[in-house]
Tab-separated table of C-alpha atoms and ligand atoms in Angstrom:
chain	number	residue	atom	x	y	z
A	38	UNK	CA	-43.473	-32.713	-29.990
A	39	UNK	CA	-42.663	-35.756	-32.101
A	40	UNK	CA	-42.749	-35.015	-35.829
A	41	UNK	CA	-42.081	-37.579	-38.531
A	42	UNK	CA	-41.755	-37.417	-42.286
A	43	UNK	CA	-44.988	-39.427	-42.415
A	44	UNK	CA	-46.869	-36.193	-41.677
A	45	UNK	CA	-47.589	-37.258	-38.119
A	46	UNK	CA	-47.324	-34.879	-35.205
A	47	UNK	CA	-47.656	-36.046	-31.634
A	48	UNK	CA	-48.082	-33.487	-28.869
A	49	UNK	CA	-47.289	-34.249	-25.227
A	50	UNK	CA	-46.415	-37.835	-26.140
A	51	UNK	CA	-43.721	-38.122	-23.492
A	52	UNK	CA	-46.200	-38.236	-20.615
A	53	UNK	CA	-48.972	-40.576	-19.526
A	54	UNK	CA	-52.183	-38.885	-20.720
A	55	UNK	CA	-52.974	-35.681	-22.579
A	56	UNK	CA	-51.370	-36.981	-25.785
A	57	UNK	CA	-52.703	-35.610	-29.053
A	58	UNK	CA	-51.936	-37.003	-32.516
A	59	UNK	CA	-52.420	-35.113	-35.789
A	60	UNK	CA	-52.067	-36.847	-39.165
A	61	UNK	CA	-52.213	-34.982	-42.478
A	62	UNK	CA	-52.992	-36.063	-46.009
A	63	UNK	CA	-52.202	-34.280	-49.265
A	64	UNK	CA	-54.572	-34.748	-52.198
A	65	UNK	CA	-54.169	-32.626	-55.351
A	66	UNK	CA	-52.051	-30.155	-53.429
A	67	UNK	CA	-54.708	-29.782	-50.718
A	68	UNK	CA	-53.937	-30.662	-47.107
A	69	UNK	CA	-56.475	-32.342	-44.821
A	70	UNK	CA	-55.953	-33.345	-41.216
A	71	UNK	CA	-57.433	-35.637	-38.627
A	72	UNK	CA	-56.718	-35.493	-34.917
A	73	UNK	CA	-56.784	-38.485	-32.603
A	74	UNK	CA	-57.839	-37.511	-29.031
A	75	UNK	CA	-57.798	-34.078	-27.445
A	76	UNK	CA	-57.393	-34.814	-23.759
A	77	UNK	CA	-56.178	-33.109	-20.627
A	78	UNK	CA	-52.885	-33.880	-18.951
A	79	UNK	CA	-53.245	-35.993	-15.837
A	80	UNK	CA	-52.380	-34.529	-12.455
A	81	UNK	CA	-48.810	-35.332	-11.561
A	82	UNK	CA	-47.685	-35.524	-15.191
A	83	UNK	CA	-45.648	-32.372	-14.646
A	84	UNK	CA	-47.612	-30.461	-17.287
A	85	UNK	CA	-48.973	-27.298	-15.671
A	86	UNK	CA	-50.831	-26.048	-18.727
A	87	UNK	CA	-51.785	-28.086	-21.782
A	88	UNK	CA	-50.530	-26.877	-25.165
A	89	UNK	CA	-52.952	-25.061	-27.425
A	90	UNK	CA	-53.392	-26.557	-30.840
A	91	UNK	CA	-53.124	-23.994	-33.692
A	92	UNK	CA	-56.636	-24.626	-35.087
A	93	UNK	CA	-56.478	-21.684	-37.536
A	94	UNK	CA	-53.000	-22.305	-38.964
A	95	UNK	CA	-53.323	-26.096	-39.186
A	96	UNK	CA	-57.069	-26.747	-39.513
A	97	UNK	CA	-58.420	-30.174	-38.650
A	98	UNK	CA	-61.304	-31.849	-40.531
A	99	UNK	CA	-62.314	-34.306	-37.805
A	100	UNK	CA	-61.306	-35.522	-34.354
A	101	UNK	CA	-61.414	-39.237	-33.515
A	102	UNK	CA	-61.658	-40.227	-29.868
A	103	UNK	CA	-60.148	-43.524	-28.757
A	104	UNK	CA	-62.138	-43.686	-25.472
A	105	UNK	CA	-63.889	-41.652	-22.799
A	106	UNK	CA	-61.097	-41.103	-20.242
A	107	UNK	CA	-60.377	-37.443	-19.476
A	108	UNK	CA	-56.784	-37.694	-20.671
A	109	UNK	CA	-58.222	-38.439	-24.150
A	110	UNK	CA	-61.523	-36.508	-24.319
A	111	UNK	CA	-61.008	-33.900	-21.587
A	112	UNK	CA	-60.628	-30.926	-23.936
A	113	UNK	CA	-63.477	-31.776	-26.327
A	114	UNK	CA	-65.242	-28.568	-25.273
A	115	UNK	CA	-62.313	-26.467	-26.542
A	116	UNK	CA	-62.498	-27.823	-30.094
A	117	UNK	CA	-63.676	-24.987	-32.366
A	118	UNK	CA	-66.767	-25.302	-34.559
A	119	UNK	CA	-64.518	-25.210	-37.633
A	120	UNK	CA	-63.866	-28.888	-36.875
A	121	UNK	CA	-66.917	-30.354	-38.548
A	122	UNK	CA	-67.112	-33.834	-37.047
A	123	UNK	CA	-66.164	-35.623	-33.860
A	124	UNK	CA	-66.096	-39.423	-34.004
A	125	UNK	CA	-66.502	-41.706	-30.982
A	126	UNK	CA	-68.015	-44.980	-29.803
A	127	UNK	CA	-71.752	-45.092	-29.226
A	128	UNK	CA	-71.510	-46.291	-25.625
A	129	UNK	CA	-68.575	-43.950	-24.999
A	130	UNK	CA	-70.874	-41.084	-25.932
A	131	UNK	CA	-73.512	-42.264	-23.422
A	132	UNK	CA	-70.933	-42.621	-20.644
A	133	UNK	CA	-69.665	-39.095	-21.360
A	134	UNK	CA	-73.224	-37.737	-21.292
A	135	UNK	CA	-73.720	-39.308	-17.829
A	136	UNK	CA	-70.515	-37.681	-16.551
A	137	UNK	CA	-71.383	-34.231	-17.870
A	138	UNK	CA	-74.994	-34.438	-16.704
A	139	UNK	CA	-73.747	-35.119	-13.161
A	140	UNK	CA	-71.334	-32.189	-13.425
A	141	UNK	CA	-74.129	-29.776	-14.360
A	142	UNK	CA	-75.429	-30.298	-10.825
A	143	UNK	CA	-72.234	-29.312	-8.943
A	144	UNK	CA	-72.065	-26.087	-6.921
A	145	UNK	CA	-69.111	-24.559	-8.799
A	146	UNK	CA	-70.917	-22.573	-11.490
A	147	UNK	CA	-67.991	-22.475	-13.916
A	148	UNK	CA	-67.767	-26.287	-13.823
A	149	UNK	CA	-71.555	-26.613	-14.161
A	150	UNK	CA	-71.679	-24.215	-17.117
A	151	UNK	CA	-68.821	-25.950	-18.885
A	152	UNK	CA	-70.641	-29.242	-18.403
A	153	UNK	CA	-73.857	-27.751	-19.837
A	154	UNK	CA	-72.017	-26.644	-22.971
A	155	UNK	CA	-70.347	-30.028	-23.318
A	156	UNK	CA	-73.658	-31.793	-22.861
A	157	UNK	CA	-75.124	-29.729	-25.677
A	158	UNK	CA	-72.185	-30.665	-27.890
A	159	UNK	CA	-72.556	-34.378	-27.031
A	160	UNK	CA	-76.215	-34.222	-28.066
A	161	UNK	CA	-75.408	-32.531	-31.391
A	162	UNK	CA	-76.094	-35.254	-33.961
A	163	UNK	CA	-74.662	-33.097	-36.746
A	164	UNK	CA	-71.191	-33.016	-35.225
A	165	UNK	CA	-70.982	-36.202	-33.180
A	166	UNK	CA	-70.768	-39.345	-35.274
A	167	UNK	CA	-70.578	-42.736	-33.619
A	168	UNK	CA	-68.834	-45.752	-35.109
A	169	UNK	CA	-71.233	-48.046	-36.923
A	170	UNK	CA	-70.930	-51.797	-36.877
A	171	UNK	CA	-71.080	-54.037	-39.885
A	172	UNK	CA	-71.465	-57.777	-39.378
A	173	UNK	CA	-67.893	-58.488	-38.264
A	174	UNK	CA	-66.165	-55.154	-37.744
A	175	UNK	CA	-66.773	-51.420	-37.717
A	176	UNK	CA	-67.579	-49.503	-40.888
A	177	UNK	CA	-64.575	-47.790	-42.456
A	178	UNK	CA	-64.713	-44.008	-42.556
A	179	UNK	CA	-63.886	-42.415	-45.899
A	180	UNK	CA	-65.504	-38.989	-45.473
A	181	UNK	CA	-62.271	-37.043	-45.112
A	182	UNK	CA	-60.281	-36.467	-48.325
A	183	UNK	CA	-57.107	-38.535	-48.404
A	184	UNK	CA	-58.067	-40.766	-45.470
A	185	UNK	CA	-59.517	-44.186	-44.827
A	186	UNK	CA	-59.976	-44.843	-41.135
A	187	UNK	CA	-60.805	-48.267	-39.731
A	188	UNK	CA	-61.850	-48.350	-36.054
A	189	UNK	CA	-61.189	-51.595	-34.129
A	190	UNK	CA	-62.413	-52.326	-30.639
A	191	UNK	CA	-59.664	-52.763	-28.019
A	192	UNK	CA	-59.659	-53.867	-24.406
A	193	UNK	CA	-58.941	-51.110	-21.886
A	194	UNK	CA	-60.191	-50.067	-18.459
A	195	UNK	CA	-62.549	-47.789	-20.389
A	196	UNK	CA	-65.242	-49.810	-22.146
A	197	UNK	CA	-65.904	-49.083	-25.859
A	198	UNK	CA	-62.278	-48.123	-26.604
A	199	UNK	CA	-60.727	-48.172	-30.074
A	200	UNK	CA	-57.531	-48.309	-32.025
A	201	UNK	CA	-57.444	-46.789	-35.500
A	202	UNK	CA	-55.889	-48.064	-38.690
A	203	UNK	CA	-55.359	-44.983	-40.839
A	204	UNK	CA	-54.533	-45.160	-44.531
A	205	UNK	CA	-53.389	-41.733	-45.601
A	206	UNK	CA	-52.670	-40.447	-49.107
A	207	UNK	CA	-49.809	-38.067	-49.724
A	208	UNK	CA	-47.809	-37.776	-52.958
A	209	UNK	CA	-44.689	-36.821	-51.049
A	210	UNK	CA	-44.676	-40.188	-49.251
A	211	UNK	CA	-43.025	-43.300	-50.697
A	212	UNK	CA	-45.707	-45.101	-52.718
A	213	UNK	CA	-48.019	-42.112	-52.370
A	214	UNK	CA	-49.592	-43.432	-49.190
A	215	UNK	CA	-48.860	-44.474	-45.664
A	216	UNK	CA	-50.526	-47.000	-43.365
A	217	UNK	CA	-50.545	-45.995	-39.720
A	218	UNK	CA	-51.823	-47.960	-36.738
A	219	UNK	CA	-52.663	-45.878	-33.667
A	220	UNK	CA	-53.350	-48.202	-30.718
A	221	UNK	CA	-54.830	-45.742	-28.213
A	222	UNK	CA	-54.785	-47.175	-24.687
A	223	UNK	CA	-55.119	-50.947	-24.637
A	224	UNK	CA	-54.257	-54.115	-22.733
A	225	UNK	CA	-54.148	-57.842	-23.260
A	226	UNK	CA	-55.218	-59.037	-19.803
A	227	UNK	CA	-58.851	-57.893	-19.751
A	228	UNK	CA	-61.763	-60.106	-20.760
A	229	UNK	CA	-61.621	-58.960	-24.386
A	230	UNK	CA	-57.818	-58.611	-24.541
A	231	UNK	CA	-57.197	-61.929	-26.229
A	232	UNK	CA	-58.810	-60.529	-29.393
A	233	UNK	CA	-56.041	-57.960	-29.915
A	234	UNK	CA	-53.445	-60.150	-31.668
A	235	UNK	CA	-55.971	-61.966	-33.913
A	236	UNK	CA	-57.430	-58.578	-34.931
A	237	UNK	CA	-53.943	-57.387	-35.852
A	238	UNK	CA	-53.252	-60.578	-37.793
A	239	UNK	CA	-56.534	-60.960	-39.637
A	240	UNK	CA	-57.997	-57.470	-39.977
A	241	UNK	CA	-54.964	-55.218	-39.943
A	242	UNK	CA	-52.259	-57.309	-41.592
A	243	UNK	CA	-54.837	-59.548	-43.376
A	244	UNK	CA	-52.962	-62.806	-42.987
A	245	UNK	CA	-54.412	-66.129	-43.936
A	246	UNK	CA	-56.581	-65.195	-46.867
A	247	UNK	CA	-56.894	-66.998	-50.189
A	248	UNK	CA	-53.773	-65.507	-51.740
A	249	UNK	CA	-51.515	-67.423	-49.439
A	250	UNK	CA	-51.426	-68.309	-45.770
A	251	UNK	CA	-48.478	-66.671	-44.074
A	252	UNK	CA	-48.191	-63.707	-46.377
A	253	UNK	CA	-49.814	-60.526	-45.110
A	254	UNK	CA	-51.842	-58.575	-47.637
A	255	UNK	CA	-51.221	-55.300	-45.903
A	256	UNK	CA	-48.146	-53.785	-44.337
A	257	UNK	CA	-48.264	-51.180	-41.611
A	258	UNK	CA	-45.688	-48.427	-42.095
A	259	UNK	CA	-45.930	-46.710	-38.757
A	260	UNK	CA	-47.098	-47.997	-35.395
A	261	UNK	CA	-48.028	-45.363	-32.823
A	262	UNK	CA	-48.427	-47.159	-29.530
A	263	UNK	CA	-49.087	-46.371	-25.903
A	264	UNK	CA	-46.322	-47.314	-23.441
A	265	UNK	CA	-47.758	-46.586	-19.999
A	266	UNK	CA	-46.403	-49.723	-18.327
A	267	UNK	CA	-42.808	-49.288	-19.523
A	268	UNK	CA	-42.170	-47.096	-16.472
A	269	UNK	CA	-44.412	-49.232	-14.250
A	270	UNK	CA	-42.974	-52.609	-15.209
A	271	UNK	CA	-42.626	-53.631	-11.542
A	272	UNK	CA	-46.403	-53.488	-11.016
A	273	UNK	CA	-47.995	-56.947	-11.053
A	274	UNK	CA	-50.558	-57.453	-13.811
A	275	UNK	CA	-53.499	-59.646	-12.832
A	276	UNK	CA	-55.940	-60.680	-15.510
A	277	UNK	CA	-59.490	-59.437	-14.886
A	278	UNK	CA	-60.485	-63.037	-14.270
A	279	UNK	CA	-57.747	-63.520	-11.664
A	280	UNK	CA	-58.923	-60.322	-10.010
A	281	UNK	CA	-62.472	-61.687	-9.943
A	282	UNK	CA	-61.340	-64.975	-8.356
A	283	UNK	CA	-59.354	-63.181	-5.691
A	284	UNK	CA	-62.292	-60.859	-5.010
A	285	UNK	CA	-64.595	-63.887	-4.690
A	286	UNK	CA	-62.302	-65.413	-2.049
A	287	UNK	CA	-62.104	-62.135	-0.149
A	288	UNK	CA	-65.848	-61.417	-0.304
A	289	UNK	CA	-66.581	-64.962	0.849
A	290	UNK	CA	-64.770	-64.085	4.077
A	291	UNK	CA	-66.196	-60.576	4.390
A	292	UNK	CA	-69.926	-59.925	4.169
A	293	UNK	CA	-69.766	-56.171	4.677
A	294	UNK	CA	-67.575	-54.817	1.924
A	295	UNK	CA	-67.100	-51.319	0.599
A	296	UNK	CA	-65.472	-50.782	-2.771
A	297	UNK	CA	-63.456	-47.906	-4.214
A	298	UNK	CA	-63.463	-48.260	-8.005
A	299	UNK	CA	-63.909	-45.951	-10.992
A	300	UNK	CA	-67.516	-45.553	-12.164
A	301	UNK	CA	-66.427	-46.126	-15.769
A	302	UNK	CA	-64.179	-49.171	-15.267
A	303	UNK	CA	-66.827	-51.605	-16.483
A	304	UNK	CA	-64.592	-54.667	-16.452
A	305	UNK	CA	-63.455	-54.330	-12.851
A	306	UNK	CA	-66.944	-53.377	-11.697
A	307	UNK	CA	-68.203	-56.531	-13.406
A	308	UNK	CA	-65.437	-58.560	-11.710
A	309	UNK	CA	-66.458	-57.318	-8.259
A	310	UNK	CA	-70.173	-57.622	-8.921
A	311	UNK	CA	-69.836	-61.204	-10.158
A	312	UNK	CA	-67.475	-61.990	-7.273
A	313	UNK	CA	-70.061	-60.697	-4.796
A	314	UNK	CA	-72.707	-62.980	-6.351
A	315	UNK	CA	-70.432	-66.041	-6.404
A	316	UNK	CA	-69.283	-65.396	-2.826
A	317	UNK	CA	-72.855	-65.284	-1.552
A	318	UNK	CA	-74.389	-68.308	-3.259
A	319	UNK	CA	-77.306	-69.104	-3.197
A	320	UNK	CA	-78.642	-65.622	-2.407
A	321	UNK	CA	-76.472	-63.160	-4.357
A	322	UNK	CA	-75.573	-59.794	-2.892
A	323	UNK	CA	-76.989	-56.362	-3.570
A	324	UNK	CA	-74.774	-53.611	-4.872
A	325	UNK	CA	-75.109	-50.168	-3.347
A	326	UNK	CA	-73.710	-46.913	-4.707
A	327	UNK	CA	-72.827	-43.660	-2.960
A	328	UNK	CA	-74.839	-41.569	-5.431
A	329	UNK	CA	-77.263	-41.666	-8.307
A	330	UNK	CA	-74.598	-40.826	-10.913
A	331	UNK	CA	-72.748	-44.098	-10.220
A	332	UNK	CA	-75.980	-46.073	-10.525
A	333	UNK	CA	-76.740	-44.344	-13.837
A	334	UNK	CA	-73.395	-45.469	-15.280
A	335	UNK	CA	-74.098	-49.052	-14.205
A	336	UNK	CA	-77.567	-48.875	-15.799
A	337	UNK	CA	-75.978	-47.576	-19.029
A	338	UNK	CA	-73.552	-50.523	-19.065
A	339	UNK	CA	-76.379	-52.982	-18.359
A	340	UNK	CA	-78.341	-51.570	-21.308
A	341	UNK	CA	-75.389	-51.546	-23.738
A	342	UNK	CA	-72.632	-54.063	-22.958
A	343	UNK	CA	-75.156	-56.143	-20.993
A	344	UNK	CA	-77.027	-56.866	-24.220
A	345	UNK	CA	-74.105	-59.002	-25.403
A	346	UNK	CA	-73.248	-60.842	-22.172
A	347	UNK	CA	-74.787	-61.351	-18.739
A	348	UNK	CA	-71.374	-60.596	-17.264
A	349	UNK	CA	-71.995	-56.893	-17.823
A	350	UNK	CA	-75.473	-56.880	-16.327
A	351	UNK	CA	-75.865	-55.151	-12.974
A	352	UNK	CA	-79.137	-56.089	-11.321
A	353	UNK	CA	-80.262	-55.113	-7.822
A	354	UNK	CA	-78.333	-51.852	-7.581
A	355	UNK	CA	-79.497	-49.345	-4.971
A	356	UNK	CA	-78.407	-45.940	-3.810
A	357	UNK	CA	-76.989	-45.807	-0.283
A	358	UNK	CA	-79.436	-44.273	2.190
A	359	UNK	CA	-78.966	-46.207	5.427
A	360	UNK	CA	-81.993	-44.854	7.250
A	361	UNK	CA	-84.385	-45.390	4.340
A	362	UNK	CA	-87.410	-47.443	5.395
A	363	UNK	CA	-88.085	-50.520	3.273
A	364	UNK	CA	-91.240	-52.614	3.197
A	365	UNK	CA	-91.768	-56.062	1.754
A	366	UNK	CA	-94.918	-58.180	1.845
A	367	UNK	CA	-93.042	-61.052	3.487
A	368	UNK	CA	-91.760	-58.883	6.375
A	369	UNK	CA	-93.913	-58.380	9.436
A	370	UNK	CA	-92.490	-54.865	9.968
A	371	UNK	CA	-90.429	-52.426	7.860
A	372	UNK	CA	-86.625	-52.552	7.932
A	373	UNK	CA	-84.124	-49.766	7.387
A	374	UNK	CA	-81.677	-50.151	4.509
A	375	UNK	CA	-78.904	-50.647	7.081
A	376	UNK	CA	-80.791	-53.494	8.773
A	377	UNK	CA	-81.272	-55.217	5.433
A	378	UNK	CA	-77.608	-54.723	4.560
A	379	UNK	CA	-76.532	-56.232	7.875
A	380	UNK	CA	-78.870	-59.166	7.367
A	381	UNK	CA	-77.877	-60.041	3.794
A	382	UNK	CA	-74.323	-58.691	3.489
A	383	UNK	CA	-73.432	-56.143	0.801
A	384	UNK	CA	-70.997	-54.653	-1.649
A	385	UNK	CA	-71.179	-50.859	-1.541
A	386	UNK	CA	-69.306	-48.452	-3.751
A	387	UNK	CA	-67.943	-45.385	-1.969
A	388	UNK	CA	-65.545	-42.568	-2.744
A	389	UNK	CA	-62.363	-42.027	-0.726
A	390	UNK	CA	-63.901	-38.805	0.621
A	391	UNK	CA	-64.540	-37.817	4.226
A	392	UNK	CA	-68.319	-37.580	3.784
A	393	UNK	CA	-68.437	-41.261	2.824
A	394	UNK	CA	-67.473	-42.141	6.422
A	395	UNK	CA	-71.155	-41.716	7.227
A	396	UNK	CA	-71.778	-44.963	5.323
A	397	UNK	CA	-69.023	-46.917	7.073
A	398	UNK	CA	-69.158	-45.742	10.687
A	399	UNK	CA	-72.640	-47.113	11.548
A	400	UNK	CA	-71.394	-50.632	10.693
A	401	UNK	CA	-68.275	-50.175	12.830
A	402	UNK	CA	-70.493	-49.067	15.727
A	403	UNK	CA	-72.815	-52.036	15.283
A	404	UNK	CA	-69.803	-54.341	15.316
A	405	UNK	CA	-68.601	-52.800	18.556
A	406	UNK	CA	-72.126	-53.101	20.031
A	407	UNK	CA	-72.193	-56.753	19.128
A	408	UNK	CA	-75.093	-56.319	16.642
A	409	UNK	CA	-72.995	-57.746	13.811
A	410	UNK	CA	-70.154	-60.239	13.956
A	411	UNK	CA	-67.797	-58.747	11.371
A	412	UNK	CA	-66.041	-55.442	10.842
A	413	UNK	CA	-66.682	-53.802	7.466
A	414	UNK	CA	-63.772	-53.878	4.995
A	415	UNK	CA	-62.749	-51.709	2.048
A	416	UNK	CA	-61.500	-52.949	-1.313
A	417	UNK	CA	-59.302	-50.317	-2.926
A	418	UNK	CA	-59.371	-50.911	-6.691
A	419	UNK	CA	-57.646	-47.899	-8.180
A	420	UNK	CA	-54.046	-47.307	-9.155
A	421	UNK	CA	-51.886	-47.433	-5.983
A	422	UNK	CA	-49.966	-44.386	-7.233
A	423	UNK	CA	-52.871	-42.180	-6.127
A	424	UNK	CA	-52.327	-43.146	-2.487
A	425	UNK	CA	-48.530	-43.370	-2.627
A	426	UNK	CA	-46.996	-40.439	-0.765
A	427	UNK	CA	-43.873	-40.565	-2.931
A	428	UNK	CA	-45.800	-40.041	-6.192
A	429	UNK	CA	-46.576	-36.654	-7.773
A	430	UNK	CA	-49.982	-38.032	-8.797
A	431	UNK	CA	-50.943	-38.704	-5.147
A	432	UNK	CA	-54.318	-37.450	-3.949
A	433	UNK	CA	-53.927	-36.167	-0.404
A	434	UNK	CA	-57.647	-36.447	0.397
A	435	UNK	CA	-57.587	-40.122	-0.552
A	436	UNK	CA	-54.473	-40.841	1.540
A	437	UNK	CA	-56.059	-39.156	4.540
A	438	UNK	CA	-59.286	-41.115	4.070
A	439	UNK	CA	-57.508	-44.473	3.836
A	440	UNK	CA	-55.346	-43.719	6.884
A	441	UNK	CA	-58.417	-42.691	8.888
A	442	UNK	CA	-60.195	-45.962	8.121
A	443	UNK	CA	-57.105	-48.014	8.933
A	444	UNK	CA	-56.851	-46.200	12.255
A	445	UNK	CA	-60.406	-47.381	13.023
A	446	UNK	CA	-59.344	-50.964	12.345
A	447	UNK	CA	-60.946	-51.296	8.880
A	448	UNK	CA	-58.990	-53.678	6.654
A	449	UNK	CA	-58.033	-52.163	3.292
A	450	UNK	CA	-57.646	-54.775	0.575
A	451	UNK	CA	-55.718	-53.589	-2.477
A	452	UNK	CA	-57.108	-55.361	-5.505
A	453	UNK	CA	-56.580	-53.691	-8.837
A	454	UNK	CA	-55.381	-54.438	-12.313
A	455	UNK	CA	-54.001	-52.016	-14.850
A	456	UNK	CA	-55.887	-50.765	-17.899
A	457	UNK	CA	-52.671	-50.778	-19.889
A	458	UNK	CA	-50.690	-53.349	-21.817
A	459	UNK	CA	-47.994	-55.210	-19.891
A	460	UNK	CA	-44.461	-54.903	-21.260
A	461	UNK	CA	-44.828	-58.410	-22.680
A	462	UNK	CA	-48.103	-57.552	-24.438
A	463	UNK	CA	-46.596	-54.374	-25.883
A	464	UNK	CA	-43.726	-56.402	-27.291
A	465	UNK	CA	-46.101	-58.935	-28.837
A	466	UNK	CA	-48.144	-56.182	-30.470
A	467	UNK	CA	-45.065	-54.498	-31.947
A	468	UNK	CA	-43.872	-57.843	-33.318
A	469	UNK	CA	-47.282	-58.675	-34.805
A	470	UNK	CA	-47.644	-55.275	-36.461
A	471	UNK	CA	-43.983	-55.369	-37.545
A	472	UNK	CA	-44.076	-51.867	-39.054
A	473	UNK	CA	-41.937	-51.183	-42.098
A	474	UNK	CA	-40.778	-47.709	-41.069
A	475	UNK	CA	-41.330	-46.621	-37.458
A	476	UNK	CA	-42.535	-47.474	-33.971
A	477	UNK	CA	-43.544	-44.256	-32.227
A	478	UNK	CA	-44.082	-44.519	-28.470
A	479	UNK	CA	-46.594	-42.204	-26.845
A	480	UNK	CA	-48.562	-42.065	-23.570
A	481	UNK	CA	-45.330	-43.019	-21.826
A	482	UNK	CA	-42.766	-41.628	-19.417
A	483	UNK	CA	-40.090	-43.915	-20.813
A	484	UNK	CA	-40.034	-43.873	-24.627
A	485	UNK	CA	-36.352	-44.824	-24.457
A	486	UNK	CA	-37.426	-48.089	-22.763
A	487	UNK	CA	-38.933	-49.298	-26.083
A	488	UNK	CA	-35.383	-49.817	-27.324
A	489	UNK	CA	-34.845	-52.432	-24.612
A	490	UNK	CA	-37.902	-54.564	-25.338
A	491	UNK	CA	-37.294	-58.207	-26.174
A	492	UNK	CA	-37.522	-57.934	-29.977
A	493	UNK	CA	-35.370	-58.001	-33.116
A	494	UNK	CA	-32.702	-55.313	-33.550
A	495	UNK	CA	-34.392	-54.242	-36.798
A	496	UNK	CA	-37.531	-53.342	-34.819
A	497	UNK	CA	-35.556	-51.603	-32.079
A	498	UNK	CA	-33.907	-49.464	-34.766
A	499	UNK	CA	-37.346	-48.285	-35.869
A	500	UNK	CA	-38.218	-46.834	-32.459
A	501	UNK	CA	-38.625	-43.097	-33.094
A	502	UNK	CA	-38.456	-40.742	-30.152
A	503	UNK	CA	-39.214	-37.033	-30.296
B	202	ZN	ZN1	-54.874	-42.588	-21.306
């Protein structure tokens, strides 16, 4: 655990995922606490059992969730009722509801029951509070004694993700208060990533106002930042747009494409969907999904993010059911879904699971029979670590699935970009925030690596490692 004299405690910060931050205030001798994220450790992080927070000894007033990934929200169901309020993004809440609703239908009763309880919690309007927008930013939260919390939208592979600027009062601190910026997971190379540095400059540091351009109106004392990519610095970082262009080229050459991508990675899903449309001009290409849950997530994104930009609108999405009979007035006889897919080309989301072979194999057979001219292909758009035999995080079922398809002659195209800030972006953020007292790395396997970033010695000296 990392503990600082700023009344910050970070649990499990020296791993990627499952990091929990607790900040306390002291007003008139009374202590109040907020927690940021209560997630589960990721597989392969080396953590067998997550720590248990001492809810009774160090009570928490509210928990703030940065985004909907399991390594940040995974333990929401374990938070006791004594914690009055749970704050999260409005769309994040909807995405989480979709996930839990799907889990209530699984065969494993303990999983289904847990999901039911979590669903009930997510629908509890007394406890769940979503961030409210004002004209230009999100409303500041001042409901917890000794705290002012400002949520700011960040770009991450989870949509509706936030960083938090926390102003905390405590008489024992220099000046009686401390300003803390907690980044959560973020990146600079997504479609909304270019907003990060301006937000830091104009909303967090408050540069460029009437009192004098070049002089910030607010200093940040402590920066708590994710550092996922410090230990993955050799991985190439494509921008989402570059990924989309490369996908367009690939889909132009391949009409029958399957896709392996997270159901909640809105930006990459949008990249592939747009690529499929651009590659198939003038007709566009339908998107198929392996189940109804995946389609529900896409519908949620269309109805939320899609209100702001067409880029996040998914139209013509259908569930895979190859033998389903389809009728259209302009057709002289009905077609099966497979016949339509072979006629128009497709992009179809699958899971790297054995049962999904039933979607791929009929197209391989038809290729061998000469019914279609191209073999189907698979785009793998997840972290390569999951299918790397040398990694602890590897998923054996996925590796087996990929190898099986390759053995059948199916091309696997690896096309993925990280949800996390590149080393260069991290450095730029630290420099822009320029904290007066400390830089605390979390969500990283290499906190030590922060001391070797390309920045001033004075900033390197502020790197605080637990
Ligand atoms: Zn994370």
